[in-house]
């Protein structure tokens, strides 16, 4: 089978790209041909289809007025992406398309091409962009669902996109245009890595038979962890340091306790976290910076538990999946898809609740207890049951077949 795979970044930028390249490897190992479509970038991996990629776009960089106008137009409807995808489809004739993150840099203009060439289409919803113009259903630090029913003017009134009237207005124009054109009706099947996201799509009016839950997966063997002197003596957060991740709540929860907390990662909130630690003379929190590869595996594998204190609708974070594979217990907020990762292998708490999280940490089983060892075993069981490559493939193929059948029956408009 020839599978057109679309993602706007062609290097590892986040969880969606981790999934994209893992899925690409899996499908190719099973004998399928994967046809890439993305955006050019110096960080890109090699692809035999890179000549079809669109020019690099950085919406966060400095732009002239003319460049800003062009950028706004491309976010709403990219003629370049439409032309280049059409040429790629003409030259390769794919059997099915599997979309990942494509909005803004590629834009929903590509959906018109898939419709024109009558290609069955599957979309993995790594985020909530199809339902919420700023991707995350959160504005100014608060959860928000005011766009439900396609009421996108709320985005403009609240300046939901980077606190900018201009950027919010562009996204509102994008939202109303593609609502009016029914652009997303081209998609036959929508896949969500968490059950929470599936339910959210249904709440927002997407037809039940179009949405399926399919967890992300890891395609690596379980790595060997080198035991450290501080093995199972510290709690760990690893990932992006941004406000919606709830890291400051976590830091406050270990204040005035004997619990040791390691924080791994980089992001816009690093300075704020550093300042809080210094101002409150906290010696039990260590900021370790960005880590990857073997260094990260060892820090995760030696942790007492991995903490997911998110205060937004998290989907199916790879940090949690990696922790499960290494047999680490998980402590997570009762929000989004996080509770789905915790079933006899850890504890949950109400997001943003410093006192409740502190109690969970204080009462967490000791590392040498039978209860703790059961948490570790259960994490590995959950990984084996839900996040293995072969199991993922066996669940994905019937979804591809269902998309093709729906398409033949006239599901796509």
XYZ file of N, CA and C in Angstrom, residues 300-389:
270
model
N 15.471 9.031 33.860
C 14.093 8.536 33.967
C 14.069 7.182 34.668
N 14.942 6.292 34.227
C 14.939 4.928 34.748
C 15.314 4.813 36.211
N 16.023 5.802 36.738
C 16.414 5.780 38.148
C 15.476 6.577 39.048
N 14.471 7.207 38.462
C 13.562 8.036 39.258
C 12.632 7.176 40.113
N 12.158 7.756 41.190
C 11.184 7.068 42.041
C 9.824 7.038 41.364
N 9.476 8.132 40.706
C 8.233 8.222 39.930
C 8.345 9.418 38.994
N 7.640 9.340 37.884
C 7.565 10.453 36.938
C 6.263 11.199 37.190
N 6.352 12.530 37.263
C 5.186 13.339 37.591
C 4.720 14.121 36.371
N 3.407 14.059 36.101
C 2.774 14.794 35.004
C 1.751 15.757 35.618
N 2.182 16.977 35.955
C 1.298 17.907 36.652
C 0.520 18.843 35.736
N 0.293 18.440 34.503
C -0.297 19.315 33.483
C -1.594 19.973 33.927
N -1.778 21.210 33.463
C -2.978 21.976 33.772
C -3.744 22.341 32.507
N -3.491 21.579 31.437
C -4.238 21.705 30.191
C -4.622 20.300 29.740
N -5.369 20.212 28.651
C -5.860 18.925 28.161
C -4.751 18.154 27.447
N -3.885 17.534 28.235
C -2.807 16.715 27.673
C -3.424 15.549 26.906
N -2.744 15.123 25.854
C -3.259 14.055 25.006
C -2.678 12.715 25.461
N -1.689 12.203 24.776
C -1.027 10.956 25.177
C 0.460 11.189 25.190
N 0.991 11.899 26.201
C 2.386 12.356 26.177
C 3.404 11.226 26.096
N 4.401 11.411 25.234
C 5.449 10.409 25.073
C 6.286 10.261 26.333
N 6.409 11.326 27.117
C 7.178 11.214 28.359
C 6.577 10.128 29.255
N 5.259 10.051 29.291
C 4.603 9.032 30.114
C 4.811 7.636 29.536
N 4.727 7.522 28.211
C 4.919 6.214 27.575
C 6.333 5.700 27.819
N 7.318 6.597 27.725
C 8.705 6.215 27.988
C 8.884 5.787 29.438
N 8.198 6.477 30.343
C 8.271 6.112 31.757
C 7.652 4.738 32.003
N 6.536 4.456 31.350
C 5.893 3.151 31.489
C 6.818 2.035 31.023
N 7.466 2.240 29.879
C 8.362 1.209 29.357
C 9.481 0.891 30.335
N 9.955 1.903 31.038
C 11.043 1.717 32.001
C 10.539 1.289 33.382
N 9.239 1.028 33.476
C 8.682 0.539 34.729
C 8.623 1.568 35.831
N 8.445 2.837 35.454
C 8.370 3.897 36.461
C 6.920 4.175 36.841
N 6.626 4.276 38.121
C 5.293 4.707 38.546
C 5.017 6.122 38.038
N 3.739 6.465 37.913
C 3.356 7.784 37.404
C 2.417 8.461 38.401
N 2.687 9.734 38.638
C 1.799 10.592 39.407
C 1.317 11.665 38.445
N 0.002 11.795 38.279
C -0.489 12.727 37.273
C -1.758 13.449 37.676
N -1.970 14.588 37.055
C -3.196 15.346 37.306
C -4.391 14.662 36.661
N -5.560 14.845 37.270
C -6.800 14.242 36.752
C -7.371 15.131 35.655
N -6.654 15.207 34.546
C -7.043 16.122 33.475
C -6.589 15.568 32.132
N -7.416 15.751 31.114
C -7.055 15.293 29.778
C -6.869 13.784 29.744
N -5.868 13.348 28.994
C -5.621 11.915 28.834
C -4.714 11.323 29.889
N -4.256 12.117 30.845
C -3.291 11.616 31.830
C -3.846 10.484 32.701
N -5.090 10.572 33.223
C -5.591 9.475 34.066
C -5.621 8.118 33.353
N -5.676 8.135 32.028
C -5.691 6.879 31.270
C -4.370 6.124 31.379
N -3.312 6.828 31.782
C -1.988 6.227 31.914
C -1.745 5.651 33.298
N -2.713 5.877 34.199
C -2.522 5.488 35.597
C -3.622 4.518 36.006
N -3.236 3.270 36.177
C -4.188 2.215 36.532
C -3.460 1.193 37.398
N -3.395 1.476 38.699
C -2.675 0.587 39.601
C -1.178 0.763 39.557
N -0.700 1.828 38.912
C 0.744 2.066 38.799
C 1.149 3.459 39.292
N 0.289 4.085 40.110
C 0.618 5.413 40.590
C -0.585 6.093 41.227
N -0.557 7.415 41.248
C -1.602 8.193 41.902
C -1.987 9.389 41.041
N -3.199 9.889 41.272
C -3.671 11.083 40.576
C -4.019 12.160 41.599
N -4.100 13.413 41.119
C -4.476 14.537 41.968
C -5.178 15.580 41.114
N -5.903 16.491 41.728
C -6.596 17.552 40.999
C -5.585 18.568 40.478
N -5.676 18.886 39.197
C -4.697 19.784 38.587
C -4.675 21.148 39.295
N -3.475 21.661 39.478
C -3.305 22.966 40.104
C -3.432 22.974 41.612
N -3.693 21.828 42.215
C -3.911 21.752 43.664
C -2.600 21.395 44.362
N -1.911 22.408 44.870
C -0.611 22.215 45.496
C -0.702 21.291 46.702
N -1.681 21.507 47.557
C -1.801 20.727 48.790
C -2.081 19.249 48.505
N -2.967 18.988 47.553
C -3.272 17.587 47.242
C -2.065 16.880 46.656
N -1.334 17.564 45.776
C -0.132 16.963 45.198
C 0.913 16.724 46.286
N 1.040 17.674 47.204
C 1.999 17.494 48.310
C 1.647 16.239 49.125
N 0.371 16.037 49.384
C -0.057 14.859 50.151
C 0.254 13.573 49.396
N 0.020 13.590 48.083
C 0.312 12.404 47.270
C 1.801 12.066 47.351
N 2.660 13.067 47.246
C 4.100 12.840 47.308
C 4.535 12.358 48.686
N 3.965 12.966 49.723
C 4.331 12.595 51.086
C 3.907 11.166 51.416
N 2.779 10.732 50.857
C 2.236 9.412 51.172
C 2.638 8.343 50.155
N 3.444 8.701 49.187
C 3.821 7.742 48.145
C 4.619 6.594 48.758
N 4.369 5.360 48.321
C 5.057 4.212 48.933
C 6.578 4.333 48.859
N 7.250 3.821 49.866
C 8.712 3.809 49.866
C 9.211 2.846 48.786
N 10.395 3.146 48.267
C 10.914 2.382 47.124
C 11.156 0.912 47.446
N 11.360 0.584 48.729
C 11.622 -0.822 49.079
C 10.355 -1.568 49.509
N 9.185 -0.941 49.340
C 7.935 -1.572 49.778
C 7.335 -2.431 48.657
N 6.498 -3.397 49.051
C 5.834 -4.251 48.060
C 4.850 -3.440 47.216
N 4.213 -2.429 47.834
C 3.267 -1.579 47.091
C 3.980 -0.828 45.973
N 5.185 -0.347 46.263
C 5.960 0.370 45.241
C 6.369 -0.571 44.113
N 6.835 -1.747 44.456
C 7.250 -2.716 43.437
C 6.075 -3.119 42.542
N 4.887 -3.170 43.121
C 3.691 -3.465 42.328
C 3.416 -2.346 41.342
N 3.606 -1.090 41.764
C 3.465 0.047 40.857
C 4.392 -0.122 39.649
N 5.639 -0.502 39.924
C 6.630 -0.655 38.854
C 6.237 -1.760 37.881
N 5.805 -2.888 38.428
C 5.385 -4.008 37.568
C 4.181 -3.617 36.727
N 3.237 -2.922 37.343
C 2.017 -2.547 36.629
C 2.321 -1.585 35.485
N 3.281 -0.681 35.665
C 3.648 0.233 34.583
C 4.131 -0.545 33.361
N 4.952 -1.538 33.584
C 5.457 -2.351 32.463
C 4.320 -3.127 31.799
N 3.378 -3.600 32.602
C 2.225 -4.317 32.048
C 1.383 -3.390 31.165
N 1.144 -2.164 31.637
C 0.355 -1.200 30.858
C 1.045 -0.889 29.533
N 2.362 -0.757 29.576
C 3.103 -0.505 28.331
C 2.921 -1.664 27.358
N 3.104 -2.895 27.843
C 2.996 -4.077 26.972
C 1.583 -4.231 26.407
N 0.583 -3.843 27.176
C -0.806 -3.999 26.740
C -1.231 -2.958 25.710
N -0.611 -1.787 25.734
C -1.144 -0.669 24.948
C -0.177 0.048 24.013
N 1.113 -0.065 24.235
C 2.035 0.849 23.556
C 3.140 0.157 22.756
N 2.931 -1.106 22.381
C 3.907 -1.839 21.571
C 3.631 -1.618 20.082
N 4.683 -1.670 19.281
C 4.571 -1.388 17.849
C 3.664 -2.376 17.122
